[in-house]
PDB file of C-alpha atoms in Angstrom:
ATOM      1  CA  UNK I1397      15.868   2.295  12.158  1.00  0.00           C
ATOM      2  CA  UNK I1398      14.410   0.606   9.110  1.00  0.00           C
ATOM      3  CA  UNK I1399      12.664  -2.747   9.110  1.00  0.00           C
ATOM      4  CA  UNK I1400      12.524  -4.866   5.981  1.00  0.00           C
ATOM      5  CA  UNK I1401       9.967  -7.612   5.369  1.00  0.00           C
ATOM      6  CA  UNK I1402      10.667 -10.064   2.545  1.00  0.00           C
ATOM      7  CA  UNK I1403       8.237 -12.462   0.918  1.00  0.00           C
ATOM      8  CA  UNK I1404       8.131 -14.723  -2.107  1.00  0.00           C
ATOM      9  CA  UNK I1405      10.906 -17.278  -1.831  1.00  0.00           C
ATOM     10  CA  UNK I1406      10.409 -20.977  -2.417  1.00  0.00           C
ATOM     11  CA  UNK I1407      11.121 -23.988  -4.588  1.00  0.00           C
ATOM     12  CA  UNK I1408      10.828 -23.728  -8.360  1.00  0.00           C
ATOM     13  CA  UNK I1409      11.860 -25.903 -11.289  1.00  0.00           C
ATOM     14  CA  UNK I1410      14.544 -24.784 -13.737  1.00  0.00           C
ATOM     15  CA  UNK I1411      13.069 -22.398 -16.279  1.00  0.00           C
ATOM     16  CA  UNK I1412      10.384 -21.281 -13.861  1.00  0.00           C
ATOM     17  CA  UNK I1413       9.621 -17.892 -12.338  1.00  0.00           C
ATOM     18  CA  UNK I1414       9.311 -16.359  -8.887  1.00  0.00           C
ATOM     19  CA  UNK I1415       8.625 -12.868  -7.608  1.00  0.00           C
ATOM     20  CA  UNK I1416      10.188 -11.541  -4.430  1.00  0.00           C
ATOM     21  CA  UNK I1417       8.856  -8.561  -2.513  1.00  0.00           C
ATOM     22  CA  UNK I1418      10.416  -6.403   0.162  1.00  0.00           C
ATOM     23  CA  UNK I1419       8.547  -3.747   2.135  1.00  0.00           C
ATOM     24  CA  UNK I1420      10.376  -1.119   4.166  1.00  0.00           C
ATOM     25  CA  UNK I1421       9.047   0.486   7.335  1.00  0.00           C
ATOM     26  CA  UNK I1422      10.460   2.933   9.852  1.00  0.00           C
ATOM     27  CA  UNK I1423      12.815   5.860   9.187  1.00  0.00           C
ATOM     28  CA  UNK I1424      12.428   5.871   5.418  1.00  0.00           C
ATOM     29  CA  UNK I1425      14.364   8.496   3.487  1.00  0.00           C
ATOM     30  CA  UNK I1426      13.420  10.205   0.232  1.00  0.00           C
ATOM     31  CA  UNK I1427      16.654   9.599  -1.686  1.00  0.00           C
ATOM     32  CA  UNK I1428      17.331   5.972  -1.009  1.00  0.00           C
ATOM     33  CA  UNK I1429      18.415   2.789  -2.721  1.00  0.00           C
ATOM     34  CA  UNK I1430      16.756  -0.606  -2.432  1.00  0.00           C
ATOM     35  CA  UNK I1431      18.073  -3.835  -3.782  1.00  0.00           C
ATOM     36  CA  UNK I1432      18.620  -7.546  -3.609  1.00  0.00           C
ATOM     37  CA  UNK I1433      21.768  -9.476  -2.862  1.00  0.00           C
ATOM     38  CA  UNK I1434      22.137 -13.224  -2.703  1.00  0.00           C
ATOM     39  CA  UNK I1435      24.412 -15.747  -1.064  1.00  0.00           C
ATOM     40  CA  UNK I1436      24.651 -19.279  -2.373  1.00  0.00           C
ATOM     41  CA  UNK I1437      26.100 -22.236  -0.477  1.00  0.00           C
ATOM     42  CA  UNK I1438      29.802 -21.659   0.120  1.00  0.00           C
ATOM     43  CA  UNK I1439      29.738 -18.361  -1.798  1.00  0.00           C
ATOM     44  CA  UNK I1440      30.062 -14.698  -0.913  1.00  0.00           C
ATOM     45  CA  UNK I1441      27.094 -12.333  -0.928  1.00  0.00           C
ATOM     46  CA  UNK I1442      26.738 -10.838  -4.405  1.00  0.00           C
ATOM     47  CA  UNK I1443      24.666  -8.102  -5.989  1.00  0.00           C
ATOM     48  CA  UNK I1444      21.532  -9.198  -7.807  1.00  0.00           C
ATOM     49  CA  UNK I1445      19.943  -5.832  -8.569  1.00  0.00           C
ATOM     50  CA  UNK I1446      19.471  -2.393  -7.083  1.00  0.00           C
ATOM     51  CA  UNK I1447      17.077   0.465  -7.789  1.00  0.00           C
ATOM     52  CA  UNK I1448      17.158   4.074  -6.643  1.00  0.00           C
ATOM     53  CA  UNK I1449      14.168   6.088  -5.532  1.00  0.00           C
ATOM     54  CA  UNK I1450      14.326   7.745  -8.960  1.00  0.00           C
ATOM     55  CA  UNK I1451      14.123   4.408 -10.755  1.00  0.00           C
ATOM     56  CA  UNK I1452      17.734   3.962 -11.851  1.00  0.00           C
ATOM     57  CA  UNK I1453      18.620   0.279 -11.910  1.00  0.00           C
ATOM     58  CA  UNK I1454      21.747  -1.845 -11.931  1.00  0.00           C
ATOM     59  CA  UNK I1455      21.982  -5.625 -12.307  1.00  0.00           C
ATOM     60  CA  UNK I1456      24.544  -8.296 -11.629  1.00  0.00           C
ATOM     61  CA  UNK I1457      25.911  -9.775 -14.848  1.00  0.00           C
ATOM     62  CA  UNK I1458      24.526 -13.241 -14.178  1.00  0.00           C
ATOM     63  CA  UNK I1459      20.906 -12.061 -14.007  1.00  0.00           C
ATOM     64  CA  UNK I1460      20.763  -9.454 -16.773  1.00  0.00           C
ATOM     65  CA  UNK I1461      17.932 -10.165 -19.175  1.00  0.00           C
ATOM     66  CA  UNK I1462      16.244 -12.604 -16.781  1.00  0.00           C
ATOM     67  CA  UNK I1463      15.487 -10.600 -13.640  1.00  0.00           C
ATOM     68  CA  UNK I1464      13.643  -7.289 -13.355  1.00  0.00           C
ATOM     69  CA  UNK I1465      13.672  -5.027 -10.321  1.00  0.00           C
ATOM     70  CA  UNK I1466      10.972  -2.455  -9.692  1.00  0.00           C
ATOM     71  CA  UNK I1467       9.533  -0.448  -6.832  1.00  0.00           C
ATOM     72  CA  UNK I1468       6.380   1.275  -5.692  1.00  0.00           C
ATOM     73  CA  UNK I1469       7.506   4.304  -3.695  1.00  0.00           C
ATOM     74  CA  UNK I1470       4.023   4.958  -2.318  1.00  0.00           C
ATOM     75  CA  UNK I1471       3.954   1.458  -0.825  1.00  0.00           C
ATOM     76  CA  UNK I1472       7.677   1.476   0.102  1.00  0.00           C
ATOM     77  CA  UNK I1473       7.844  -1.884  -1.608  1.00  0.00           C
ATOM     78  CA  UNK I1474      10.369  -3.313  -4.004  1.00  0.00           C
ATOM     79  CA  UNK I1475       9.885  -6.280  -6.300  1.00  0.00           C
ATOM     80  CA  UNK I1476      12.209  -8.708  -8.040  1.00  0.00           C
ATOM     81  CA  UNK I1477      10.683 -10.644 -10.912  1.00  0.00           C
ATOM     82  CA  UNK I1478      12.872 -13.652 -11.637  1.00  0.00           C
ATOM     83  CA  UNK I1479      12.353 -15.523 -14.907  1.00  0.00           C
ATOM     84  CA  UNK I1480      14.203 -18.385 -16.599  1.00  0.00           C
ATOM     85  CA  UNK I1481      15.557 -19.503 -13.261  1.00  0.00           C
ATOM     86  CA  UNK I1482      18.588 -21.767 -13.178  1.00  0.00           C
ATOM     87  CA  UNK I1483      19.982 -24.065 -10.479  1.00  0.00           C
ATOM     88  CA  UNK I1484      22.837 -21.570 -10.046  1.00  0.00           C
ATOM     89  CA  UNK I1485      20.257 -19.025  -8.866  1.00  0.00           C
ATOM     90  CA  UNK I1486      19.740 -21.108  -5.734  1.00  0.00           C
ATOM     91  CA  UNK I1487      20.617 -18.899  -2.776  1.00  0.00           C
ATOM     92  CA  UNK I1488      19.335 -16.935   0.159  1.00  0.00           C
ATOM     93  CA  UNK I1489      18.140 -13.605  -1.201  1.00  0.00           C
ATOM     94  CA  UNK I1490      18.536 -10.574   1.038  1.00  0.00           C
ATOM     95  CA  UNK I1491      16.673  -7.310   0.747  1.00  0.00           C
ATOM     96  CA  UNK I1492      18.888  -4.242   1.089  1.00  0.00           C
ATOM     97  CA  UNK I1493      18.006  -0.652   1.961  1.00  0.00           C
ATOM     98  CA  UNK I1494      20.455   2.224   1.928  1.00  0.00           C
ATOM     99  CA  UNK I1495      19.913   5.875   2.879  1.00  0.00           C
ATOM    100  CA  UNK I1496      22.228   8.664   4.095  1.00  0.00           C
ATOM    101  CA  UNK I1497      25.136   6.268   4.520  1.00  0.00           C
ATOM    102  CA  UNK I1498      23.171   3.755   6.589  1.00  0.00           C
ATOM    103  CA  UNK I1499      22.609   0.187   5.390  1.00  0.00           C
ATOM    104  CA  UNK I1500      19.920  -2.245   6.433  1.00  0.00           C
ATOM    105  CA  UNK I1501      19.364  -5.892   5.574  1.00  0.00           C
ATOM    106  CA  UNK I1502      16.368  -8.166   5.631  1.00  0.00           C
ATOM    107  CA  UNK I1503      16.527 -11.594   7.229  1.00  0.00           C
ATOM    108  CA  UNK I1504      16.706 -13.326   3.858  1.00  0.00           C
ATOM    109  CA  UNK I1505      14.421 -15.614   1.898  1.00  0.00           C
ATOM    110  CA  UNK I1506      15.455 -18.945   0.413  1.00  0.00           C
ATOM    111  CA  UNK I1507      15.130 -19.516  -3.328  1.00  0.00           C
ATOM    112  CA  UNK I1508      15.781 -23.059  -4.511  1.00  0.00           C
ATOM    113  CA  UNK I1509      15.828 -23.966  -8.202  1.00  0.00           C
ATOM    114  CA  UNK I1510      15.710 -27.702  -8.646  1.00  0.00           C
ATOM    115  CA  UNK I1511      13.893 -30.402 -10.556  1.00  0.00           C
TER     116      UNK I1511
END
């Protein structure tokens, strides 16, 4: 089992920034993938960004150029720096961890972008 602890959500004005963190604990693998997905009101859960243990990244089209994903393998922690936030970024953001075919999800953290 893998446990995921998310921090960093909150309320921010349009154009502002937030940083999310997710720390993994438990049966951590060496070749894994961590990432963020989000689900807005009345919408499906969509990819925000993912990063492999080797540092390869992939972003959803709507966040390219504004969000940056990174990770510290020694700390088993992943970060999502979100800049130039828009109201459409409002959603519950879920941490994701994948290893050896198993998938784990965090409980989610609310991000609200509003003036």
